[in-house]
Amino acid sequence: MSHAELLARHRKVLPSWLALYYDQPIELVDGKGCRVVDGEGTTYLDFFAGILTTMIGYNPPEVVEAVREQAGRMVHTSTLYLIRRQVELAERVAELSGIPDARVFFTTSGSEANEAALLLATSYRRSNQILALRNSYHGRSFGTVAVTGNRSWSPTSLSGLAVAYLQSTYRLRSPFRDLDDDAFTAAGAQDLRDTLDMCTAGDVACLLAEPIQGVGGFCVPPDGYFGALKEVLDAHGILFVSDEVQTGWGRTGEHFWGYQAHGIVPDVLTFAKGVGNGLALGGVVARAEVMNCLGAHSISTFGGNPLACAGALANLDHILANDLQGNALKMGQVFFDRLGSLPARYPFVAEVRGRGLMVAVELCHPSSPGSVQRDPGSVQRSPGSVQRDDVPWPEAAAELLEATRRRGLLIGKGGLYGNVLRIAPPLSVTEDEAAEGLDHLEAAIHEIGEGSWRS
Ligand SMILES: Cc1ncc(COP(=O)(O)O)c(C=O)c1O
């Protein structure tokens, strides 16, 4: 069946709001390592990895074998019974989390992990008040859209939570963008104090934040930023929940968890995506006192089932044994070295930013005021290189997705206005694959610069 036929059937039975990539969406039917094959036989290098989820590549033998072996014996029992693989995985995650006296609860997705964290924090603190960041994304469920600070992904304002939004780590459009790192961090901490004083009743349950905003376009705060915020939170007894759904398992290169760039340990940590290399698994880690605060029974029918946990254990073993965090650091540098000069070469490239294998390229309209004289070294953020009134250019991002796909490369996009390219290959990406993908990306960016697609 052709992609066009499948799309027609998809449109008839699936929700209209289920976002699909490309003018002519594709089905991915096969994969090996960093490469995937679509339903019409075309092969691509995949630099979006199922939204930062396929961490060690497609069809890794160890995970396939672990899943096959487990599926042949027992797929599912529910959490009413002891699950050996779940206990083993919980022991590993508890130790890796850095949270003292940690307890782990498994879910089937990141949304559900954050739901669990919200349930814990609000119950522990007996408060429905939550702090979140502007430009954040925490999931698709009723509770998590309520704490998502991105209009495009937040379809309702209804919820039982009272949410106050702090200034974002998206520096390009932050009122604090012209400050240096230390001043930016101090301004963020002051904004937190002000928000507590002016927008809450004081007894807030938690701050839920992504160490690097993912859907928001890989927005990286200065190291230590969340440490400064946590000092304020601690003074009020407010929990810090680190949403590590995108930043966990070594993706940022420098650290295993995103929070580790900030000299703190969170009270609660949530994870999903990469833990199972594509198996439906997520979870929440909290110290025992917080995790055990619920005054009623709870179960998860599917969360942490034998199949997902068996695969996740094999995946985790592979990540650690092959030091894929180290590879993310090394390969991330390859990406930033090649892409760092884009803002100087193309007036519509406003910024290249990110960490490790979270690489973002923000596109703004070439005729907007800040589009000239960019700093050639703007690999992270370069003060003064972009104007706040740069006009987002989502059409160029959409066209770049098409142009890279035509060349055999899959990448993602995101950002508040859909104008940020997101490049996040499996952590197992090799130097040759990085170079190949970068050639395609640069050629596509050049094509966009030539402008013929607009005529
Ligand atoms: C930071 C973050 N939190 C939570 C979620 C929700 O995860 P899921 O789609 O597995 O529900 C996502 C998904 O993209 C995410 O990026």
CSV table of C-alpha atoms and ligand atoms in Angstrom, one decimal:
chain,number,residue,atom,x,y,z
A,1,MET,CA,0.0,0.0,0.0
A,2,SER,CA,1.4,3.4,-0.9
A,3,HIS,CA,1.9,6.2,1.6
A,4,ALA,CA,-0.9,8.2,0.0
A,5,GLU,CA,-3.4,5.4,0.5
A,6,LEU,CA,-2.3,4.8,4.1
A,7,LEU,CA,-2.6,8.6,4.8
A,8,ALA,CA,-6.1,8.6,3.4
A,9,ARG,CA,-7.1,5.8,5.8
A,10,HIS,CA,-5.2,7.5,8.7
A,11,ARG,CA,-7.2,10.7,8.2
A,12,LYS,CA,-10.5,8.8,8.3
A,13,VAL,CA,-10.0,7.2,11.6
A,14,LEU,CA,-7.3,9.1,13.6
A,15,PRO,CA,-7.6,12.5,15.2
A,16,SER,CA,-7.0,15.6,13.1
A,17,TRP,CA,-4.7,17.0,15.8
A,18,LEU,CA,-2.3,14.1,15.6
A,19,ALA,CA,0.7,16.0,14.1
A,20,LEU,CA,2.3,14.3,11.1
A,21,TYR,CA,5.6,15.3,9.5
A,22,TYR,CA,5.9,16.2,5.8
A,23,ASP,CA,3.6,17.2,3.0
A,24,GLN,CA,3.4,13.6,2.1
A,25,PRO,CA,3.8,11.7,5.4
A,26,ILE,CA,5.8,8.5,5.4
A,27,GLU,CA,5.6,5.2,7.2
A,28,LEU,CA,8.9,3.7,8.6
A,29,VAL,CA,8.8,0.0,8.4
A,30,ASP,CA,12.4,-1.3,9.0
A,31,GLY,CA,15.6,-0.1,10.6
A,32,LYS,CA,19.2,-0.9,11.5
A,33,GLY,CA,21.5,1.3,13.5
A,34,CYS,CA,20.8,4.9,12.5
A,35,ARG,CA,19.1,4.0,9.3
A,36,VAL,CA,15.4,3.4,8.6
A,37,VAL,CA,13.5,2.3,5.5
A,38,ASP,CA,10.1,3.7,4.6
A,39,GLY,CA,7.0,1.8,3.3
A,40,GLU,CA,8.0,2.6,-0.3
A,41,GLY,CA,11.5,1.3,0.0
A,42,THR,CA,13.5,4.5,0.5
A,43,THR,CA,16.3,4.5,3.1
A,44,TYR,CA,17.1,7.4,5.4
A,45,LEU,CA,19.6,8.4,8.0
A,46,ASP,CA,17.4,9.1,11.0
A,47,PHE,CA,18.6,12.1,13.1
A,48,PHE,CA,15.4,12.4,15.1
A,49,ALA,CA,15.3,8.8,16.4
A,50,GLY,CA,11.6,8.5,17.1
A,51,ILE,CA,11.7,11.8,19.1
A,52,LEU,CA,15.0,11.2,21.0
A,53,THR,CA,13.9,7.7,21.9
A,54,THR,CA,15.8,5.2,19.8
A,55,MET,CA,19.0,5.7,21.8
A,56,ILE,CA,21.2,2.8,20.7
A,57,GLY,CA,19.8,2.5,17.1
A,58,TYR,CA,17.2,0.4,15.5
A,59,ASN,CA,17.1,-3.4,16.1
A,60,PRO,CA,20.0,-3.7,18.5
A,61,PRO,CA,20.6,-7.4,18.9
A,62,GLU,CA,20.8,-7.4,22.7
A,63,VAL,CA,17.4,-5.6,23.1
A,64,VAL,CA,15.7,-7.7,20.4
A,65,GLU,CA,17.0,-10.9,22.0
A,66,ALA,CA,15.9,-9.8,25.5
A,67,VAL,CA,12.4,-8.9,24.2
A,68,ARG,CA,12.1,-12.1,22.2
A,69,GLU,CA,13.2,-14.2,25.1
A,70,GLN,CA,10.8,-12.4,27.5
A,71,ALA,CA,7.9,-12.5,25.0
A,72,GLY,CA,8.2,-16.2,24.7
A,73,ARG,CA,7.7,-16.6,28.4
A,74,MET,CA,5.6,-13.8,30.0
A,75,VAL,CA,4.6,-10.5,28.4
A,76,HIS,CA,2.3,-9.2,31.1
A,77,THR,CA,1.2,-9.9,34.7
A,78,SER,CA,0.2,-6.4,36.1
A,79,THR,CA,1.8,-4.9,39.2
A,80,LEU,CA,-0.4,-7.1,41.4
A,81,TYR,CA,2.4,-9.7,41.1
A,82,LEU,CA,6.2,-9.5,41.7
A,83,ILE,CA,8.0,-8.7,38.5
A,84,ARG,CA,11.6,-9.7,38.6
A,85,ARG,CA,12.7,-7.6,35.7
A,86,GLN,CA,10.9,-4.6,37.1
A,87,VAL,CA,12.7,-5.0,40.5
A,88,GLU,CA,16.1,-5.3,38.7
A,89,LEU,CA,15.4,-2.2,36.6
A,90,ALA,CA,14.2,-0.2,39.6
A,91,GLU,CA,17.4,-1.1,41.4
A,92,ARG,CA,19.5,0.2,38.5
A,93,VAL,CA,17.5,3.3,38.0
A,94,ALA,CA,17.4,4.1,41.7
A,95,GLU,CA,21.2,3.9,41.9
A,96,LEU,CA,21.7,5.9,38.7
A,97,SER,CA,19.2,8.6,39.7
A,98,GLY,CA,21.5,10.1,42.4
A,99,ILE,CA,18.4,10.5,44.6
A,100,PRO,CA,19.1,9.2,48.1
A,101,ASP,CA,16.8,6.4,49.4
A,102,ALA,CA,15.1,6.4,46.0
A,103,ARG,CA,11.9,4.6,45.0
A,104,VAL,CA,10.9,4.1,41.4
A,105,PHE,CA,7.4,3.9,39.9
A,106,PHE,CA,7.1,2.8,36.3
A,107,THR,CA,4.7,4.1,33.8
A,108,THR,CA,4.1,3.7,30.1
A,109,SER,CA,4.9,7.2,28.9
A,110,GLY,CA,6.5,10.5,29.8
A,111,SER,CA,3.1,12.2,30.2
A,112,GLU,CA,2.1,9.5,32.7
A,113,ALA,CA,5.4,9.9,34.5
A,114,ASN,CA,4.8,13.6,34.9
A,115,GLU,CA,1.2,12.9,36.0
A,116,ALA,CA,2.6,10.6,38.7
A,117,ALA,CA,5.1,13.3,39.8
A,118,LEU,CA,2.3,15.9,40.0
A,119,LEU,CA,0.2,13.5,42.1
A,120,LEU,CA,3.2,12.9,44.4
A,121,ALA,CA,4.2,16.6,44.8
A,122,THR,CA,0.6,17.9,45.3
A,123,SER,CA,-0.2,15.1,47.8
A,124,TYR,CA,3.1,15.5,49.7
A,125,ARG,CA,2.8,19.3,50.0
A,126,ARG,CA,-1.1,19.3,50.3
A,127,SER,CA,-1.2,22.0,47.6
A,128,ASN,CA,-2.5,22.3,44.1
A,129,GLN,CA,0.0,25.1,43.2
A,130,ILE,CA,2.6,24.3,40.6
A,131,LEU,CA,5.4,26.3,39.1
A,132,ALA,CA,6.4,25.6,35.5
A,133,LEU,CA,8.6,27.4,32.9
A,134,ARG,CA,7.3,29.3,29.9
A,135,ASN,CA,8.1,27.5,26.7
A,136,SER,CA,7.9,24.1,28.5
A,137,TYR,CA,6.4,20.8,27.3
A,138,HIS,CA,5.5,18.1,29.8
A,139,GLY,CA,3.1,15.8,27.9
A,140,ARG,CA,-0.3,15.4,26.3
A,141,SER,CA,-2.5,14.3,29.2
A,142,PHE,CA,-5.0,16.5,31.0
A,143,GLY,CA,-2.7,17.3,33.9
A,144,THR,CA,0.5,17.8,31.9
A,145,VAL,CA,-1.0,20.1,29.3
A,146,ALA,CA,-2.0,22.3,32.2
A,147,VAL,CA,1.7,22.7,33.1
A,148,THR,CA,2.9,23.1,29.5
A,149,GLY,CA,3.9,26.6,28.7
A,150,ASN,CA,3.6,26.4,24.9
A,151,ARG,CA,0.3,27.5,23.3
A,152,SER,CA,0.7,25.1,20.4
A,153,TRP,CA,0.7,22.0,22.6
A,154,SER,CA,-1.8,23.2,25.3
A,155,PRO,CA,-5.3,22.8,24.0
A,156,THR,CA,-7.2,23.6,27.2
A,157,SER,CA,-6.8,25.8,30.3
A,158,LEU,CA,-9.1,23.6,32.4
A,159,SER,CA,-7.4,21.8,35.2
A,160,GLY,CA,-7.4,21.4,39.0
A,161,LEU,CA,-3.9,22.9,39.2
A,162,ALA,CA,-3.1,26.5,39.9
A,163,VAL,CA,0.0,27.1,37.6
A,164,ALA,CA,2.3,30.0,37.6
A,165,TYR,CA,4.9,30.3,34.9
A,166,LEU,CA,8.5,31.4,35.4
A,167,GLN,CA,10.7,33.0,32.8
A,168,SER,CA,12.1,30.5,30.4
A,169,THR,CA,15.5,29.2,29.6
A,170,TYR,CA,14.7,30.2,26.0
A,171,ARG,CA,17.2,33.0,26.0
A,172,LEU,CA,16.6,34.2,22.5
A,173,ARG,CA,13.2,35.6,23.4
A,174,SER,CA,13.7,36.1,27.1
A,175,PRO,CA,13.5,39.6,28.7
A,176,PHE,CA,16.9,38.6,30.3
A,177,ARG,CA,18.5,37.7,27.0
A,178,ASP,CA,21.1,40.4,27.0
A,179,LEU,CA,22.5,39.5,30.4
A,180,ASP,CA,25.6,37.4,30.8
A,181,ASP,CA,25.3,33.9,32.3
A,182,ASP,CA,25.7,34.9,35.9
A,183,ALA,CA,23.2,37.8,35.6
A,184,PHE,CA,20.8,35.7,33.6
A,185,THR,CA,20.8,33.1,36.4
A,186,ALA,CA,20.4,35.7,39.1
A,187,ALA,CA,17.5,37.2,37.1
A,188,GLY,CA,15.9,33.8,36.9
A,189,ALA,CA,16.1,33.3,40.7
A,190,GLN,CA,14.7,36.7,41.3
A,191,ASP,CA,11.9,36.0,38.9
A,192,LEU,CA,11.1,32.9,41.0
A,193,ARG,CA,11.1,35.0,44.2
A,194,ASP,CA,8.8,37.5,42.6
A,195,THR,CA,6.5,34.9,41.2
A,196,LEU,CA,6.1,33.3,44.6
A,197,ASP,CA,5.4,36.7,46.1
A,198,MET,CA,3.0,37.9,43.5
A,199,CYS,CA,1.4,35.0,41.7
A,200,THR,CA,1.0,32.2,44.4
A,201,ALA,CA,-0.3,31.7,47.9
A,202,GLY,CA,3.2,30.7,48.9
A,203,ASP,CA,2.7,27.0,49.8
A,204,VAL,CA,3.6,25.8,46.3
A,205,ALA,CA,3.9,22.0,45.7
A,206,CYS,CA,6.7,21.9,43.2
A,207,LEU,CA,8.6,23.4,40.3
A,208,LEU,CA,8.4,21.1,37.3
A,209,ALA,CA,11.1,21.9,34.7
A,210,GLU,CA,13.1,20.4,31.8
A,211,PRO,CA,16.9,20.9,32.4
A,212,ILE,CA,17.0,21.6,28.6
A,213,GLN,CA,13.7,22.5,27.0
A,214,GLY,CA,13.1,19.8,24.4
A,215,VAL,CA,9.9,20.5,22.4
A,216,GLY,CA,10.7,24.2,23.1
A,217,GLY,CA,13.7,24.0,20.8
A,218,PHE,CA,16.7,22.7,22.9
A,219,CYS,CA,16.9,25.8,25.1
A,220,VAL,CA,19.9,25.4,27.4
A,221,PRO,CA,20.3,27.6,30.5
A,222,PRO,CA,23.7,28.4,32.0
A,223,ASP,CA,25.2,25.6,34.1
A,224,GLY,CA,24.1,26.2,37.7
A,225,TYR,CA,20.8,27.9,36.7
A,226,PHE,CA,18.6,25.4,38.4
A,227,GLY,CA,20.9,25.3,41.4
A,228,ALA,CA,20.2,29.0,42.0
A,229,LEU,CA,16.4,28.3,41.6
A,230,LYS,CA,16.6,25.3,44.0
A,231,GLU,CA,18.1,27.4,46.7
A,232,VAL,CA,15.0,29.6,46.6
A,233,LEU,CA,12.7,26.5,46.4
A,234,ASP,CA,14.4,24.8,49.3
A,235,ALA,CA,13.9,27.9,51.5
A,236,HIS,CA,10.2,27.4,51.0
A,237,GLY,CA,10.1,23.6,51.1
A,238,ILE,CA,9.0,23.5,47.5
A,239,LEU,CA,10.0,20.3,45.6
A,240,PHE,CA,12.1,20.4,42.4
A,241,VAL,CA,10.9,17.9,39.8
A,242,SER,CA,13.4,17.4,36.9
A,243,ASP,CA,11.7,16.3,33.8
A,244,GLU,CA,14.4,14.2,32.2
A,245,VAL,CA,12.3,12.7,29.5
A,246,GLN,CA,14.5,14.1,26.8
A,247,THR,CA,17.7,14.9,28.7
A,248,GLY,CA,18.2,11.5,30.5
A,249,TRP,CA,20.5,8.5,29.8
A,250,GLY,CA,23.5,10.5,28.6
A,251,ARG,CA,22.0,12.4,25.7
A,252,THR,CA,23.5,15.8,26.8
A,253,GLY,CA,27.0,14.2,26.6
A,254,GLU,CA,28.4,16.0,29.6
A,255,HIS,CA,26.1,14.3,32.1
A,256,PHE,CA,23.9,11.3,32.5
A,257,TRP,CA,21.0,13.5,33.6
A,258,GLY,CA,20.4,17.0,32.6
A,259,TYR,CA,20.1,18.1,36.3
A,260,GLN,CA,23.8,17.3,36.9
A,261,ALA,CA,24.8,20.5,35.1
A,262,HIS,CA,23.3,22.4,38.0
A,263,GLY,CA,25.1,21.1,41.0
A,264,ILE,CA,22.0,19.8,42.6
A,265,VAL,CA,20.0,16.7,43.1
A,266,PRO,CA,16.3,17.0,42.4
A,267,ASP,CA,13.6,15.8,44.8
A,268,VAL,CA,11.8,14.0,42.0
A,269,LEU,CA,12.9,12.9,38.6
A,270,THR,CA,10.8,11.8,35.6
A,271,PHE,CA,12.0,9.7,32.7
A,272,ALA,CA,10.7,8.0,29.6
A,273,LYS,CA,11.6,8.0,25.9
A,274,GLY,CA,15.2,6.6,25.8
A,275,VAL,CA,14.9,4.2,28.7
A,276,GLY,CA,13.4,1.4,26.5
A,277,ASN,CA,14.9,2.3,23.1
A,278,GLY,CA,11.3,2.5,21.9
A,279,LEU,CA,9.5,0.2,24.3
A,280,ALA,CA,6.6,1.9,26.0
A,281,LEU,CA,8.2,2.7,29.4
A,282,GLY,CA,8.6,5.7,31.6
A,283,GLY,CA,8.7,6.4,35.3
A,284,VAL,CA,9.3,8.6,38.3
A,285,VAL,CA,12.0,8.5,40.9
A,286,ALA,CA,11.6,10.2,44.3
A,287,ARG,CA,13.0,9.7,47.8
A,288,ALA,CA,11.0,7.3,49.9
A,289,GLU,CA,9.3,9.9,52.0
A,290,VAL,CA,7.9,11.6,48.9
A,291,MET,CA,7.1,8.5,46.9
A,292,ASN,CA,5.3,6.8,49.8
A,293,CYS,CA,3.2,9.8,50.8
A,294,LEU,CA,0.1,8.6,48.9
A,295,GLY,CA,-2.8,7.7,51.2
A,296,ALA,CA,-4.5,5.2,48.9
A,297,HIS,CA,-3.6,2.2,46.8
A,298,SER,CA,-2.3,2.6,43.3
A,299,ILE,CA,-1.4,0.2,40.5
A,300,SER,CA,-0.3,0.4,37.0
A,301,THR,CA,-1.7,-2.4,34.8
A,302,PHE,CA,1.0,-2.0,32.1
A,303,GLY,CA,3.7,0.2,33.7
A,304,GLY,CA,7.0,-1.6,34.0
A,305,ASN,CA,5.7,-4.8,32.6
A,306,PRO,CA,8.1,-7.8,32.1
A,307,LEU,CA,8.5,-7.1,28.4
A,308,ALA,CA,9.4,-3.4,28.6
A,309,CYS,CA,11.7,-3.9,31.6
A,310,ALA,CA,13.6,-6.8,30.0
A,311,GLY,CA,14.3,-4.6,26.9
A,312,ALA,CA,15.1,-1.6,29.1
A,313,LEU,CA,17.7,-3.6,31.1
A,314,ALA,CA,19.4,-4.7,27.9
A,315,ASN,CA,19.3,-1.1,26.5
A,316,LEU,CA,20.7,0.4,29.7
A,317,ASP,CA,23.5,-2.2,29.8
A,318,HIS,CA,24.4,-1.3,26.2
A,319,ILE,CA,24.4,2.5,26.9
A,320,LEU,CA,26.7,2.0,29.9
A,321,ALA,CA,29.0,-0.7,28.5
A,322,ASN,CA,29.6,1.3,25.3
A,323,ASP,CA,29.8,4.7,27.0
A,324,LEU,CA,27.2,6.2,24.7
A,325,GLN,CA,27.2,9.3,26.9
A,326,GLY,CA,30.8,9.8,25.9
A,327,ASN,CA,29.9,9.3,22.2
A,328,ALA,CA,27.1,11.9,22.6
A,329,LEU,CA,29.7,14.4,23.9
A,330,LYS,CA,32.1,13.6,21.1
A,331,MET,CA,29.6,13.5,18.3
A,332,GLY,CA,27.8,16.6,19.6
A,333,GLN,CA,31.0,18.5,19.2
A,334,VAL,CA,31.2,17.3,15.5
A,335,PHE,CA,27.7,18.7,15.0
A,336,PHE,CA,28.4,22.0,16.7
A,337,ASP,CA,31.8,22.4,15.0
A,338,ARG,CA,30.2,22.1,11.6
A,339,LEU,CA,27.0,24.0,12.3
A,340,GLY,CA,28.4,26.8,14.5
A,341,SER,CA,29.2,29.0,11.5
A,342,LEU,CA,25.7,28.9,10.0
A,343,PRO,CA,24.5,32.1,11.6
A,344,ALA,CA,27.4,34.0,10.0
A,345,ARG,CA,26.8,32.4,6.6
A,346,TYR,CA,23.0,32.5,6.4
A,347,PRO,CA,20.9,35.5,7.5
A,348,PHE,CA,18.0,33.3,8.3
A,349,VAL,CA,19.8,31.2,10.8
A,350,ALA,CA,19.3,33.1,14.0
A,351,GLU,CA,21.1,30.7,16.4
A,352,VAL,CA,22.7,27.3,16.7
A,353,ARG,CA,22.3,25.9,20.3
A,354,GLY,CA,22.0,22.8,22.4
A,355,ARG,CA,24.2,20.2,24.2
A,356,GLY,CA,25.5,16.8,23.3
A,357,LEU,CA,23.1,15.2,20.8
A,358,MET,CA,20.4,17.8,21.2
A,359,VAL,CA,21.3,20.2,18.4
A,360,ALA,CA,18.9,23.1,17.4
A,361,VAL,CA,19.0,25.5,14.6
A,362,GLU,CA,16.6,28.4,14.9
A,363,LEU,CA,15.3,30.0,11.7
A,364,CYS,CA,14.1,33.6,11.5
A,365,HIS,CA,12.9,35.6,8.6
A,366,PRO,CA,15.9,37.1,6.7
A,367,SER,CA,14.3,40.5,6.5
A,368,SER,CA,13.7,40.8,10.3
A,369,PRO,CA,15.8,43.4,12.1
A,370,GLY,CA,18.3,41.1,13.8
A,371,SER,CA,19.2,39.1,10.8
A,372,VAL,CA,22.5,40.7,9.9
A,373,GLN,CA,25.9,40.7,11.4
A,374,ARG,CA,25.7,37.5,13.4
A,375,ASP,CA,28.5,36.4,15.5
A,376,PRO,CA,30.3,33.6,13.6
A,377,GLY,CA,31.0,31.8,16.9
A,378,SER,CA,27.4,31.5,18.0
A,379,VAL,CA,27.5,27.8,18.8
A,380,GLN,CA,25.6,28.2,22.1
A,381,ARG,CA,24.2,31.6,22.5
A,382,SER,CA,26.2,34.6,21.6
A,383,PRO,CA,25.0,37.8,23.3
A,384,GLY,CA,24.1,40.5,20.8
A,385,SER,CA,24.0,38.2,17.8
A,386,VAL,CA,20.2,38.1,17.5
A,387,GLN,CA,17.5,40.6,18.1
A,388,ARG,CA,14.4,39.7,20.2
A,389,ASP,CA,12.3,41.0,17.4
A,390,ASP,CA,13.6,38.4,15.0
A,391,VAL,CA,10.6,37.1,13.2
A,392,PRO,CA,10.2,33.3,13.4
A,393,TRP,CA,10.2,31.5,10.1
A,394,PRO,CA,8.3,28.2,10.4
A,395,GLU,CA,7.8,27.9,6.6
A,396,ALA,CA,11.6,27.7,6.2
A,397,ALA,CA,11.8,25.0,8.9
A,398,ALA,CA,9.0,23.0,7.2
A,399,GLU,CA,10.7,23.3,3.9
A,400,LEU,CA,14.0,22.3,5.4
A,401,LEU,CA,12.4,19.1,6.7
A,402,GLU,CA,11.2,18.4,3.1
A,403,ALA,CA,14.6,19.2,1.6
A,404,THR,CA,16.5,17.0,4.1
A,405,ARG,CA,14.1,14.2,3.5
A,406,ARG,CA,14.6,14.4,-0.2
A,407,ARG,CA,18.3,14.0,0.4
A,408,GLY,CA,17.8,10.9,2.7
A,409,LEU,CA,17.9,12.5,6.1
A,410,LEU,CA,15.2,12.7,8.7
A,411,ILE,CA,15.4,15.5,11.3
A,412,GLY,CA,12.8,17.0,13.6
A,413,LYS,CA,11.5,20.5,14.4
A,414,GLY,CA,10.1,22.3,17.3
A,415,GLY,CA,10.3,25.6,19.1
A,416,LEU,CA,7.6,27.9,20.3
A,417,TYR,CA,6.8,28.9,16.7
A,418,GLY,CA,7.7,25.7,14.9
A,419,ASN,CA,10.8,27.5,13.5
A,420,VAL,CA,13.5,25.4,15.1
A,421,LEU,CA,15.2,22.4,13.5
A,422,ARG,CA,15.9,19.7,16.0
A,423,ILE,CA,18.7,17.2,15.3
A,424,ALA,CA,19.0,14.4,17.8
A,425,PRO,CA,20.3,11.1,16.3
A,426,PRO,CA,20.7,7.9,18.3
A,427,LEU,CA,23.6,8.2,20.8
A,428,SER,CA,25.3,5.4,18.8
A,429,VAL,CA,25.8,7.6,15.8
A,430,THR,CA,29.2,7.3,14.2
A,431,GLU,CA,31.5,10.0,12.9
A,432,ASP,CA,30.9,8.9,9.3
A,433,GLU,CA,27.1,9.0,9.8
A,434,ALA,CA,27.3,12.4,11.4
A,435,ALA,CA,29.4,13.7,8.5
A,436,GLU,CA,27.0,12.2,5.9
A,437,GLY,CA,23.9,13.7,7.7
A,438,LEU,CA,25.6,17.1,8.1
A,439,ASP,CA,26.4,17.1,4.3
A,440,HIS,CA,22.7,16.6,3.6
A,441,LEU,CA,21.7,19.2,6.2
A,442,GLU,CA,24.1,21.9,4.9
A,443,ALA,CA,23.1,21.2,1.3
A,444,ALA,CA,19.4,21.6,2.3
A,445,ILE,CA,20.1,24.9,4.2
A,446,HIS,CA,22.0,26.2,1.1
A,447,GLU,CA,19.0,25.3,-1.0
A,448,ILE,CA,16.7,27.2,1.3
A,449,GLY,CA,19.1,30.2,1.2
A,450,GLU,CA,18.9,30.2,-2.6
A,451,GLY,CA,15.2,30.8,-2.2
A,452,SER,CA,13.8,29.0,-5.3
A,453,TRP,CA,11.3,27.1,-3.1
A,454,ARG,CA,9.5,30.4,-2.3
A,455,SER,CA,8.7,31.1,-6.0
B,1,LIG,C1,10.3,16.8,28.3
B,1,LIG,C2,9.1,16.0,28.0
B,1,LIG,N1,8.3,15.6,29.0
B,1,LIG,C3,7.2,14.8,28.8
B,1,LIG,C4,6.9,14.3,27.5
B,1,LIG,C5,5.8,13.4,27.3
B,1,LIG,O1,6.2,12.1,27.0
B,1,LIG,P1,5.2,11.1,26.2
B,1,LIG,O2,5.0,11.6,24.8
B,1,LIG,O3,5.9,9.8,26.3
B,1,LIG,O4,3.9,11.1,26.9
B,1,LIG,C6,7.8,14.7,26.4
B,1,LIG,C7,7.5,14.2,25.0
B,1,LIG,O5,8.0,14.7,24.1
B,1,LIG,C8,8.9,15.5,26.7
B,1,LIG,O6,9.7,15.9,25.7
